[in-house]
Amino acid sequence: MTQNLLPHHIAIIMDGNGRWAKKRLLPRHAGHKAGVNTVRLLVKLCAEKGIEVLTLFAFSSENWRRPTQEVNLLMELFMSALQREINNLHKNNVSLQIIGARDAFSDKLQQLIAQAEKLTEHNTGLTLVIAANYGGHWDIVEAAKRLASHVEQGILPCHEINEKLFEAQLCLANLPEPDLFIRTGGEKRVSNFLLWQLAYTELFFTDTLWPDFDKVLLDKALESFATRQRRFGRTGEQVSENA
Ligand code: IPE
Ligand code: IPE
Ligand code: MG
């Protein structure tokens, strides 16, 4: 596979932790713990391959609807993984960004997130984006609120709002758009992940549960991506003529 055909940005819905645990007669939490190991592996593989950005959906705006005990355990796991991994990420030149409504997290977790982002902000290797308490609807509403406040303050005439200006207010605005979306766990839906940003992303679904995702499957997703003709509205002939 040539370097050109590699996606710049991969976005993943890491689904299936609960079912992975259930199959083994373990509590759901054991699946989430096993899922963290897959995150570590994926970060390493993507960094080695020269992928620029990896965005991982860790906790959705809707995941608060889960039993309190599971939510608490997920928060603890997020915090301990951050504490444990951050120095290693920094050593490997990874820059970490967290997207989502972080004001819902405990003060301690918010502090940890801020420290981790600050520590790694100048790193030039893989950008690892963790979506936590993130929702595509939330992202779009926040962008709309910011633009509305610019209009209210008189610094932006309403008629000047366009797609480019809107996009600049969204999460990931400073990064290349996701080229490849992967969802593990068998469901064929987007579950309020990056709604705006996925407009022209290539989609790859696998039944494999997240803790079982590995190098072989990542390569399969990358091979599939490499065979796709991205037309962005044009005809196939137009695209091959310009290639
Ligand atoms: C994904 O795995 C992790 C989170 C949503 C936090 P799930 O916990 O959704 O696993 P399943 O879908 O129940 O198997
Ligand atoms: C999506 O998975 C969110 C994350 C992986 C963090 P869910 O398991 O919450 O999605 P639904 O509820 O099955 O759509
Ligand atoms: Mg799920």
Coordinates of N, CA and C and ligand atoms in Angstrom, one line a residue:
M1 N 0.9 -1.2 0.0 CA 0.0 0.0 0.0 C 0.9 1.2 0.0
T2 N 0.6 2.2 -0.9 CA 1.4 3.4 -0.9 C 1.0 4.3 0.2
Q3 N 1.9 5.2 0.6 CA 1.7 6.1 1.7 C 0.5 7.0 1.4
N4 N 0.3 7.4 0.1 CA -0.8 8.3 -0.3 C -2.2 7.7 0.1
L5 N -2.2 6.4 0.1 CA -3.6 5.8 0.3 C -3.9 5.6 1.7
L6 N -3.0 6.0 2.6 CA -3.2 5.9 4.0 C -4.1 7.0 4.4
P7 N -5.1 6.8 5.3 CA -5.9 7.9 5.8 C -5.1 8.8 6.7
H8 N -5.3 10.1 6.6 CA -4.7 11.0 7.5 C -5.3 10.9 8.9
H9 N -6.6 10.7 8.9 CA -7.3 10.8 10.2 C -8.3 9.6 10.3
I10 N -8.1 8.8 11.3 CA -9.0 7.6 11.6 C -9.9 8.0 12.8
A11 N -11.2 7.8 12.7 CA -12.1 8.0 13.8 C -12.8 6.7 14.2
I12 N -12.8 6.3 15.4 CA -13.3 5.0 15.8 C -14.3 5.0 16.9
I13 N -15.5 4.3 16.7 CA -16.4 4.0 17.8 C -16.0 2.7 18.3
M14 N -15.5 2.7 19.5 CA -15.0 1.5 20.2 C -16.1 0.8 20.9
D15 N -16.8 0.0 20.2 CA -18.1 -0.6 20.8 C -17.9 -2.1 21.0
G16 N -18.6 -2.6 22.0 CA -18.6 -4.1 22.2 C -17.9 -4.6 23.5
N17 N -17.5 -3.6 24.3 CA -16.8 -4.0 25.6 C -17.7 -4.9 26.5
G18 N -19.0 -4.4 26.6 CA -19.9 -5.1 27.5 C -20.2 -6.5 27.0
R19 N -20.4 -6.7 25.7 CA -20.7 -8.0 25.2 C -19.5 -8.9 25.3
W20 N -18.3 -8.4 25.1 CA -17.0 -9.1 25.3 C -17.0 -9.7 26.7
A21 N -17.3 -8.9 27.7 CA -17.2 -9.4 29.0 C -18.3 -10.4 29.3
K22 N -19.5 -10.1 28.8 CA -20.7 -11.0 29.0 C -20.4 -12.4 28.5
K23 N -19.8 -12.5 27.3 CA -19.4 -13.8 26.7 C -18.5 -14.6 27.6
R24 N -17.7 -13.9 28.4 CA -16.8 -14.5 29.3 C -17.3 -14.6 30.7
L25 N -18.6 -14.3 30.9 CA -19.3 -14.3 32.2 C -18.6 -13.4 33.2
L26 N -18.1 -12.3 32.7 CA -17.4 -11.3 33.5 C -18.3 -10.1 33.6
P27 N -18.0 -9.2 34.7 CA -18.8 -8.0 34.7 C -18.4 -7.0 33.6
R28 N -19.3 -6.2 33.2 CA -19.1 -5.3 32.0 C -17.8 -4.5 32.2
H29 N -17.5 -4.2 33.4 CA -16.3 -3.4 33.7 C -15.0 -4.1 33.2
A30 N -15.0 -5.4 33.2 CA -13.8 -6.2 32.7 C -13.7 -5.9 31.2
G31 N -14.8 -5.7 30.5 CA -14.7 -5.4 29.1 C -14.1 -4.1 28.9
H32 N -14.5 -3.1 29.7 CA -14.0 -1.8 29.5 C -12.4 -1.7 29.8
K33 N -12.1 -2.5 30.8 CA -10.6 -2.6 31.1 C -9.8 -3.2 30.0
A34 N -10.4 -4.3 29.4 CA -9.7 -4.9 28.3 C -9.7 -4.0 27.1
G35 N -10.7 -3.1 27.0 CA -10.7 -2.2 25.9 C -9.6 -1.1 26.0
V36 N -9.2 -0.8 27.2 CA -8.1 0.1 27.3 C -6.8 -0.4 26.7
N37 N -6.6 -1.8 26.9 CA -5.4 -2.4 26.3 C -5.4 -2.3 24.7
T38 N -6.7 -2.4 24.2 CA -6.8 -2.2 22.7 C -6.4 -0.8 22.3
V39 N -6.8 0.2 23.1 CA -6.5 1.6 22.8 C -5.0 1.7 22.8
R40 N -4.3 1.2 23.8 CA -2.8 1.3 23.8 C -2.2 0.7 22.5
L41 N -2.7 -0.5 22.1 CA -2.2 -1.1 20.9 C -2.5 -0.3 19.7
L42 N -3.7 0.3 19.6 CA -4.1 1.0 18.4 C -3.2 2.3 18.3
V43 N -3.0 3.0 19.4 CA -2.2 4.2 19.4 C -0.8 3.8 18.9
K44 N -0.2 2.7 19.3 CA 1.1 2.3 18.9 C 1.1 2.0 17.4
L45 N 0.1 1.3 16.9 CA 0.1 0.9 15.5 C -0.1 2.1 14.6
C46 N -1.0 3.0 15.0 CA -1.2 4.2 14.2 C 0.0 5.1 14.2
A47 N 0.7 5.2 15.3 CA 1.9 6.1 15.3 C 3.0 5.4 14.4
E48 N 3.1 4.1 14.5 CA 4.1 3.5 13.6 C 3.8 3.6 12.1
K49 N 2.5 3.6 11.8 CA 2.1 3.7 10.4 C 2.2 5.2 9.9
G50 N 2.3 6.1 10.8 CA 2.4 7.5 10.3 C 1.0 8.1 10.1
I51 N 0.0 7.6 10.7 CA -1.3 8.2 10.7 C -1.2 9.5 11.5
E52 N -1.8 10.6 11.0 CA -1.7 11.9 11.7 C -2.6 12.0 12.9
V53 N -3.8 11.6 12.8 CA -4.8 11.8 13.8 C -5.6 10.5 14.1
L54 N -5.8 10.2 15.3 CA -6.7 9.1 15.7 C -7.7 9.6 16.7
T55 N -9.0 9.6 16.4 CA -10.0 10.0 17.3 C -10.8 8.9 17.8
L56 N -10.9 8.7 19.1 CA -11.6 7.6 19.7 C -12.8 8.0 20.5
F57 N -13.9 7.4 20.3 CA -15.1 7.7 21.0 C -15.1 6.9 22.3
A58 N -14.9 7.5 23.5 CA -14.8 6.8 24.7 C -16.0 6.9 25.6
F59 N -16.8 8.0 25.5 CA -18.0 8.2 26.3 C -18.9 9.2 25.6
S60 N -20.1 8.8 25.3 CA -21.0 9.7 24.6 C -21.9 10.5 25.6
S61 N -22.4 11.6 25.0 CA -23.4 12.4 25.9 C -24.5 11.5 26.4
E62 N -24.8 10.5 25.7 CA -26.0 9.6 26.1 C -25.5 8.5 27.0
N63 N -24.2 8.3 27.2 CA -23.8 7.2 28.1 C -24.1 7.4 29.6
W64 N -24.4 8.7 29.9 CA -24.8 9.0 31.3 C -26.1 8.2 31.6
R65 N -26.8 7.7 30.6 CA -28.1 7.0 30.9 C -27.8 5.6 31.4
R66 N -26.5 5.1 31.4 CA -26.2 3.8 31.9 C -26.3 3.8 33.4
P67 N -26.3 2.5 34.0 CA -26.4 2.5 35.5 C -25.3 3.3 36.1
T68 N -25.6 3.9 37.3 CA -24.6 4.8 37.9 C -23.3 4.1 38.2
Q69 N -23.4 2.9 38.6 CA -22.2 2.1 38.9 C -21.3 2.0 37.7
E70 N -21.9 1.7 36.5 CA -21.0 1.6 35.3 C -20.4 3.0 34.9
V71 N -21.2 4.0 35.0 CA -20.7 5.4 34.7 C -19.6 5.7 35.6
N72 N -19.7 5.4 37.0 CA -18.6 5.8 37.9 C -17.4 5.0 37.6
L73 N -17.6 3.7 37.2 CA -16.4 2.9 36.9 C -15.7 3.4 35.6
L74 N -16.5 3.8 34.7 CA -15.9 4.3 33.4 C -15.1 5.6 33.7
M75 N -15.6 6.5 34.6 CA -14.9 7.7 35.0 C -13.6 7.3 35.7
E76 N -13.6 6.4 36.6 CA -12.4 6.0 37.3 C -11.4 5.4 36.3
L77 N -11.9 4.6 35.4 CA -11.0 4.0 34.4 C -10.3 5.1 33.5
F78 N -11.1 6.1 33.1 CA -10.6 7.2 32.3 C -9.5 7.9 33.0
M79 N -9.8 8.1 34.3 CA -8.8 8.9 35.1 C -7.5 8.0 35.3
S80 N -7.7 6.8 35.7 CA -6.5 6.0 35.9 C -5.7 5.7 34.6
A81 N -6.4 5.6 33.5 CA -5.7 5.3 32.2 C -4.9 6.6 31.9
L82 N -5.5 7.7 32.1 CA -4.8 9.0 31.8 C -3.6 9.2 32.6
Q83 N -3.7 8.9 33.9 CA -2.6 9.0 34.9 C -1.5 8.1 34.5
R84 N -1.8 6.8 34.1 CA -0.9 5.8 33.9 C -0.2 6.0 32.5
E85 N -0.9 6.5 31.5 CA -0.4 6.5 30.2 C 0.3 7.8 29.7
I86 N 0.0 8.9 30.4 CA 0.4 10.2 29.9 C 1.9 10.3 29.6
N87 N 2.7 9.9 30.6 CA 4.1 10.0 30.4 C 4.6 9.2 29.2
N88 N 4.1 8.1 29.0 CA 4.4 7.2 27.9 C 4.0 7.9 26.6
L89 N 2.8 8.4 26.5 CA 2.4 9.1 25.3 C 3.3 10.3 25.0
H90 N 3.7 11.0 26.0 CA 4.5 12.2 25.8 C 5.9 11.7 25.3
K91 N 6.4 10.6 25.9 CA 7.7 10.1 25.5 C 7.7 9.7 24.0
N92 N 6.5 9.2 23.6 CA 6.3 8.8 22.2 C 5.9 9.9 21.2
N93 N 6.0 11.2 21.7 CA 5.7 12.4 20.9 C 4.3 12.5 20.4
V94 N 3.3 11.8 21.2 CA 1.9 11.9 20.9 C 1.3 13.2 21.6
S95 N 0.5 13.8 20.8 CA -0.2 15.0 21.4 C -1.6 14.6 21.7
L96 N -2.1 14.9 22.9 CA -3.4 14.4 23.3 C -4.4 15.6 23.4
Q97 N -5.6 15.4 22.8 CA -6.6 16.4 22.9 C -7.9 15.7 23.4
I98 N -8.6 16.3 24.3 CA -9.9 15.7 24.7 C -11.0 16.6 24.2
I99 N -12.0 16.0 23.5 CA -13.2 16.8 23.0 C -14.4 16.3 23.8
G100 N -15.4 17.2 24.0 CA -16.6 16.9 24.7 C -16.8 17.9 25.8
A101 N -18.0 17.8 26.5 CA -18.4 18.8 27.6 C -17.7 18.3 28.9
R102 N -16.5 18.9 29.1 CA -15.7 18.4 30.2 C -16.2 18.9 31.5
D103 N -17.0 20.0 31.5 CA -17.5 20.6 32.8 C -18.3 19.6 33.6
A104 N -18.8 18.5 33.0 CA -19.6 17.5 33.7 C -18.7 16.6 34.5
F105 N -17.4 16.6 34.3 CA -16.4 15.7 35.0 C -16.0 16.3 36.3
S106 N -15.5 15.4 37.2 CA -15.0 15.9 38.5 C -13.9 16.9 38.3
D107 N -13.7 17.8 39.3 CA -12.6 18.7 39.2 C -11.3 18.1 39.0
K108 N -11.1 16.9 39.7 CA -9.8 16.2 39.6 C -9.6 15.7 38.1
L109 N -10.6 15.2 37.5 CA -10.5 14.7 36.2 C -10.3 15.9 35.2
Q110 N -11.0 17.0 35.4 CA -10.8 18.1 34.5 C -9.3 18.7 34.6
Q111 N -8.8 18.6 35.9 CA -7.4 19.1 36.1 C -6.4 18.2 35.3
L112 N -6.7 16.9 35.5 CA -5.8 15.9 34.8 C -5.8 16.1 33.3
I113 N -7.0 16.3 32.8 CA -7.1 16.5 31.3 C -6.3 17.7 30.9
A114 N -6.5 18.8 31.6 CA -5.8 20.1 31.3 C -4.3 19.9 31.3
Q115 N -3.8 19.2 32.4 CA -2.4 18.9 32.5 C -1.8 18.1 31.4
A116 N -2.6 17.0 31.0 CA -2.2 16.1 30.0 C -2.1 16.8 28.6
E117 N -3.1 17.7 28.4 CA -3.1 18.4 27.1 C -1.9 19.4 27.1
K118 N -1.7 20.0 28.2 CA -0.6 21.0 28.2 C 0.8 20.4 28.0
L119 N 1.0 19.2 28.7 CA 2.2 18.5 28.7 C 2.6 18.1 27.2
T120 N 1.6 17.7 26.5 CA 1.8 17.1 25.1 C 1.5 18.1 24.0
E121 N 1.2 19.3 24.3 CA 0.6 20.2 23.2 C 1.6 20.5 22.1
H122 N 2.9 20.4 22.4 CA 3.9 20.7 21.3 C 4.4 19.5 20.6
N123 N 3.9 18.3 21.0 CA 4.4 17.1 20.4 C 4.0 17.1 18.9
T124 N 4.9 16.5 18.1 CA 4.6 16.5 16.6 C 4.3 15.2 16.0
G125 N 4.2 14.1 16.8 CA 3.8 12.8 16.3 C 2.3 12.7 16.1
L126 N 1.8 11.5 16.4 CA 0.3 11.3 16.3 C -0.4 12.2 17.2
T127 N -1.5 12.8 16.7 CA -2.5 13.5 17.5 C -3.6 12.5 18.0
L128 N -3.7 12.3 19.3 CA -4.7 11.4 19.8 C -5.8 12.2 20.4
V129 N -7.0 12.1 19.8 CA -8.2 12.8 20.3 C -9.1 11.8 21.0
I130 N -9.4 12.1 22.2 CA -10.4 11.3 23.0 C -11.7 12.0 23.1
A131 N -12.8 11.4 22.6 CA -14.1 12.1 22.7 C -14.8 11.5 24.0
A132 N -14.9 12.4 24.9 CA -15.4 12.0 26.2 C -16.5 13.0 26.6
N133 N -17.7 12.5 27.0 CA -18.9 13.3 27.1 C -19.1 14.1 25.8
Y134 N -18.9 13.5 24.7 CA -19.0 14.1 23.4 C -20.3 13.7 22.7
G135 N -20.9 14.6 22.0 CA -22.1 14.2 21.2 C -22.0 15.1 19.9
G136 N -22.3 14.6 18.8 CA -22.4 15.4 17.6 C -23.3 16.5 17.7
H137 N -24.5 16.3 18.3 CA -25.5 17.4 18.5 C -24.9 18.5 19.4
W138 N -24.3 18.1 20.5 CA -23.7 19.0 21.4 C -22.7 19.9 20.6
D139 N -21.8 19.3 19.8 CA -20.8 20.0 19.1 C -21.4 21.0 18.2
I140 N -22.4 20.7 17.5 CA -23.1 21.6 16.5 C -23.8 22.8 17.3
V141 N -24.4 22.4 18.4 CA -25.1 23.5 19.2 C -24.1 24.4 19.8
E142 N -23.0 23.9 20.3 CA -22.0 24.8 20.9 C -21.4 25.8 19.8
A143 N -21.2 25.2 18.6 CA -20.7 26.1 17.5 C -21.7 27.2 17.2
A144 N -23.0 26.8 17.1 CA -24.1 27.7 16.8 C -24.1 28.8 17.9
K145 N -24.0 28.4 19.1 CA -24.0 29.4 20.2 C -22.9 30.4 20.1
R146 N -21.7 29.9 19.8 CA -20.5 30.8 19.7 C -20.8 31.8 18.5
L147 N -21.3 31.3 17.4 CA -21.5 32.2 16.3 C -22.6 33.2 16.6
A148 N -23.7 32.7 17.3 CA -24.8 33.6 17.7 C -24.2 34.7 18.6
S149 N -23.3 34.4 19.5 CA -22.8 35.4 20.4 C -21.9 36.4 19.6
H150 N -21.2 36.0 18.6 CA -20.5 37.0 17.8 C -21.5 37.9 17.0
V151 N -22.6 37.4 16.6 CA -23.6 38.2 15.9 C -24.2 39.2 17.0
E152 N -24.5 38.7 18.2 CA -25.0 39.5 19.2 C -24.1 40.7 19.6
Q153 N -22.8 40.4 19.6 CA -21.8 41.4 20.0 C -21.6 42.4 18.8
G154 N -22.1 42.1 17.7 CA -22.0 43.0 16.5 C -20.7 42.8 15.8
I155 N -19.9 41.7 16.1 CA -18.6 41.5 15.4 C -18.8 40.6 14.1
L156 N -20.0 40.0 14.0 CA -20.2 39.1 12.8 C -21.6 39.4 12.2
P157 N -21.6 39.9 11.0 CA -22.9 40.1 10.3 C -23.5 38.7 10.0
C158 N -24.8 38.5 10.3 CA -25.4 37.2 10.2 C -25.2 36.6 8.7
H159 N -25.3 37.5 7.7 CA -25.2 37.0 6.3 C -23.9 36.4 6.0
E160 N -22.9 36.7 6.8 CA -21.5 36.2 6.6 C -21.3 34.8 7.0
I161 N -22.3 34.2 7.8 CA -22.1 32.9 8.3 C -22.2 31.9 7.1
N162 N -21.1 31.1 7.0 CA -21.1 30.1 5.9 C -20.6 28.8 6.5
E163 N -20.5 27.8 5.6 CA -20.0 26.5 6.1 C -18.6 26.5 6.7
K164 N -17.7 27.3 6.1 CA -16.4 27.4 6.6 C -16.3 28.0 8.0
L165 N -17.0 29.1 8.2 CA -17.0 29.8 9.5 C -17.6 28.8 10.5
F166 N -18.7 28.1 10.1 CA -19.4 27.2 11.1 C -18.4 26.1 11.5
E167 N -17.8 25.5 10.5 CA -16.8 24.4 10.8 C -15.7 24.9 11.7
A168 N -15.3 26.1 11.5 CA -14.2 26.6 12.4 C -14.5 26.6 13.9
Q169 N -15.8 26.6 14.2 CA -16.2 26.6 15.6 C -16.4 25.2 16.2
L170 N -16.3 24.2 15.3 CA -16.5 22.8 15.8 C -15.3 22.2 16.4
C171 N -15.5 21.1 17.2 CA -14.4 20.3 17.6 C -13.6 19.8 16.4
L172 N -12.3 19.6 16.4 CA -11.5 19.1 15.3 C -11.3 20.1 14.2
A173 N -11.7 21.4 14.5 CA -11.5 22.4 13.4 C -10.1 22.5 12.9
N174 N -9.1 22.3 13.9 CA -7.7 22.5 13.6 C -7.1 21.3 13.0
L175 N -7.9 20.2 12.7 CA -7.3 18.9 12.3 C -7.8 18.5 10.9
P176 N -7.1 17.7 10.2 CA -7.7 17.2 8.9 C -9.0 16.4 9.2
E177 N -9.9 16.5 8.2 CA -11.2 15.8 8.5 C -11.0 14.2 8.5
P178 N -11.8 13.5 9.2 CA -11.7 12.1 9.3 C -11.8 11.4 7.9
D179 N -10.8 10.6 7.5 CA -10.9 10.0 6.2 C -11.6 8.6 6.3
L180 N -11.3 8.0 7.5 CA -11.8 6.6 7.7 C -12.4 6.5 9.1
F181 N -13.7 6.0 9.1 CA -14.4 5.7 10.3 C -14.5 4.2 10.5
I182 N -14.2 3.8 11.7 CA -14.4 2.4 12.0 C -15.3 2.2 13.2
R183 N -16.3 1.3 13.1 CA -17.1 0.9 14.3 C -17.0 -0.6 14.5
T184 N -16.5 -0.9 15.7 CA -16.5 -2.3 16.1 C -17.8 -2.7 16.7
G185 N -18.0 -4.0 17.0 CA -19.2 -4.4 17.8 C -20.4 -4.7 17.0
G186 N -20.4 -4.6 15.7 CA -21.5 -5.0 14.8 C -22.6 -4.1 14.5
E187 N -22.8 -3.0 15.3 CA -23.9 -2.1 15.0 C -23.5 -1.2 13.8
K188 N -24.5 -0.9 13.0 CA -24.3 -0.1 11.8 C -24.9 1.3 12.0
R189 N -24.4 2.0 13.0 CA -24.9 3.4 13.2 C -23.8 4.3 13.8
V190 N -24.1 5.6 13.8 CA -23.1 6.6 14.1 C -23.2 7.0 15.6
S191 N -24.4 6.7 16.2 CA -24.6 7.0 17.6 C -24.1 8.4 18.1
N192 N -24.5 9.4 17.3 CA -24.2 10.8 17.7 C -22.7 11.1 17.9
F193 N -21.9 10.4 17.1 CA -20.4 10.7 17.0 C -20.3 11.9 16.1
L194 N -19.2 12.1 15.4 CA -18.9 13.3 14.7 C -19.9 13.5 13.5
L195 N -21.0 14.1 13.7 CA -22.1 14.2 12.7 C -21.7 15.0 11.5
W196 N -21.2 16.2 11.8 CA -20.8 17.2 10.7 C -19.6 16.6 10.0
Q197 N -18.6 16.2 10.9 CA -17.2 15.9 10.3 C -17.2 14.6 9.5
L198 N -18.3 13.8 9.6 CA -18.3 12.5 8.9 C -18.9 12.6 7.5
A199 N -19.2 13.8 7.1 CA -19.9 14.0 5.8 C -19.4 13.2 4.7
Y200 N -18.1 13.1 4.5 CA -17.5 12.4 3.4 C -16.5 11.3 3.8
T201 N -16.6 10.9 5.1 CA -15.7 9.9 5.6 C -16.1 8.5 5.1
E202 N -15.1 7.7 4.8 CA -15.3 6.3 4.3 C -15.7 5.5 5.6
L203 N -16.7 4.6 5.5 CA -17.2 3.9 6.7 C -16.7 2.4 6.6
F204 N -16.3 1.9 7.8 CA -15.9 0.5 7.9 C -16.5 -0.1 9.1
F205 N -17.3 -1.1 9.0 CA -18.0 -1.8 10.1 C -17.4 -3.2 10.3
T206 N -17.2 -3.6 11.5 CA -16.8 -5.0 11.8 C -17.6 -5.5 13.0
D207 N -17.9 -6.8 13.0 CA -18.6 -7.5 14.1 C -17.6 -7.7 15.3
T208 N -16.4 -7.6 15.0 CA -15.4 -7.9 16.1 C -15.6 -6.9 17.3
L209 N -15.6 -7.4 18.5 CA -15.8 -6.6 19.7 C -14.5 -5.8 20.0
W210 N -14.7 -4.6 20.5 CA -13.5 -3.8 20.6 C -12.3 -4.4 21.3
P211 N -12.5 -5.2 22.4 CA -11.3 -5.7 23.1 C -10.5 -6.7 22.2
D212 N -11.2 -7.2 21.1 CA -10.6 -8.2 20.2 C -10.0 -7.5 19.0
F213 N -10.2 -6.2 18.8 CA -9.7 -5.5 17.6 C -8.1 -5.6 17.7
D214 N -7.5 -5.8 16.5 CA -6.1 -6.0 16.5 C -5.5 -5.5 15.2
K215 N -4.2 -5.8 15.0 CA -3.4 -5.3 13.9 C -4.0 -5.8 12.6
V216 N -4.4 -7.1 12.6 CA -4.9 -7.7 11.4 C -6.2 -7.0 10.9
L217 N -7.0 -6.7 11.9 CA -8.3 -5.9 11.5 C -8.0 -4.5 11.1
L218 N -7.1 -3.9 11.7 CA -6.7 -2.5 11.3 C -6.2 -2.5 9.9
D219 N -5.4 -3.5 9.6 CA -4.8 -3.6 8.2 C -6.0 -3.9 7.2
K220 N -7.0 -4.7 7.7 CA -8.1 -5.0 6.8 C -8.9 -3.7 6.5
A221 N -9.1 -2.9 7.5 CA -9.8 -1.6 7.4 C -9.0 -0.7 6.4
L222 N -7.7 -0.7 6.6 CA -6.8 0.2 5.8 C -6.8 -0.3 4.3
E223 N -6.8 -1.6 4.1 CA -6.9 -2.1 2.8 C -8.2 -1.8 2.1
S224 N -9.3 -1.9 2.9 CA -10.6 -1.5 2.3 C -10.6 0.0 1.9
F225 N -10.0 0.8 2.8 CA -10.0 2.2 2.5 C -9.2 2.5 1.2
A226 N -8.1 1.8 1.1 CA -7.3 2.0 -0.1 C -8.0 1.7 -1.4
T227 N -9.0 0.9 -1.4 CA -9.7 0.5 -2.6 C -10.9 1.4 -2.9
R228 N -11.2 2.4 -2.0 CA -12.4 3.2 -2.2 C -12.0 4.4 -3.2
Q229 N -13.0 4.7 -4.1 CA -12.8 5.9 -4.9 C -13.6 7.0 -4.3
R230 N -12.9 8.0 -3.8 CA -13.6 9.1 -3.1 C -14.0 10.2 -4.2
R231 N -15.3 10.3 -4.4 CA -15.7 11.2 -5.5 C -16.2 12.5 -5.0
F232 N -16.5 12.7 -3.8 CA -17.0 14.0 -3.3 C -18.0 14.7 -4.2
G233 N -18.9 13.9 -4.8 CA -20.0 14.5 -5.6 C -19.7 14.4 -7.1
R234 N -18.4 14.2 -7.5 CA -18.1 14.2 -8.9 C -18.4 12.8 -9.5
T235 N -18.2 12.6 -10.8 CA -18.4 11.3 -11.4 C -17.1 10.5 -11.2
G236 N -17.2 9.2 -11.3 CA -16.0 8.3 -11.3 C -15.0 8.7 -12.3
E237 N -15.5 9.0 -13.5 CA -14.6 9.4 -14.7 C -13.8 10.6 -14.4
Q238 N -14.5 11.6 -13.8 CA -13.8 12.9 -13.5 C -12.7 12.6 -12.5
V239 N -12.9 11.8 -11.6 CA -11.9 11.5 -10.5 C -10.8 10.8 -11.1
S240 N -11.0 9.7 -12.0 CA -9.9 9.0 -12.5 C -9.1 9.8 -13.5
E241 N -9.7 10.7 -14.2 CA -9.0 11.6 -15.1 C -8.0 12.5 -14.4
N242 N -8.4 13.0 -13.2 CA -7.6 13.9 -12.4 C -6.5 13.2 -11.6
A243 N -6.6 11.8 -11.5 CA -5.7 11.1 -10.6 C -4.3 11.1 -11.2
Ligands
IPE1 C1 -18.3 0.6 24.3 O1 -18.7 -0.6 24.7 C2 -17.8 1.5 25.5 C3 -18.6 2.6 25.9 C4 -19.8 2.9 25.3 C5 -18.2 3.3 27.0 P1 -20.1 -0.9 25.3 O2 -20.1 -0.8 26.8 O3 -21.2 -0.1 24.6 O4 -20.3 -2.4 24.9 P2 -21.6 -3.2 24.5 O5 -22.2 -2.4 23.2 O6 -22.6 -3.1 25.6 O7 -21.2 -4.6 24.2
IPE2 C1 -21.2 4.5 21.2 O1 -21.5 3.3 21.8 C2 -20.5 5.3 22.2 C3 -19.1 4.9 22.5 C4 -18.5 3.9 22.0 C5 -18.4 5.7 23.5 P1 -22.9 2.9 22.5 O2 -22.8 1.5 22.9 O3 -23.2 3.9 23.5 O4 -23.9 3.1 21.3 P2 -25.4 2.6 21.1 O5 -26.2 3.1 22.4 O6 -25.4 1.2 21.0 O7 -25.9 3.3 19.9
MG3 MG -22.3 -0.4 23.0

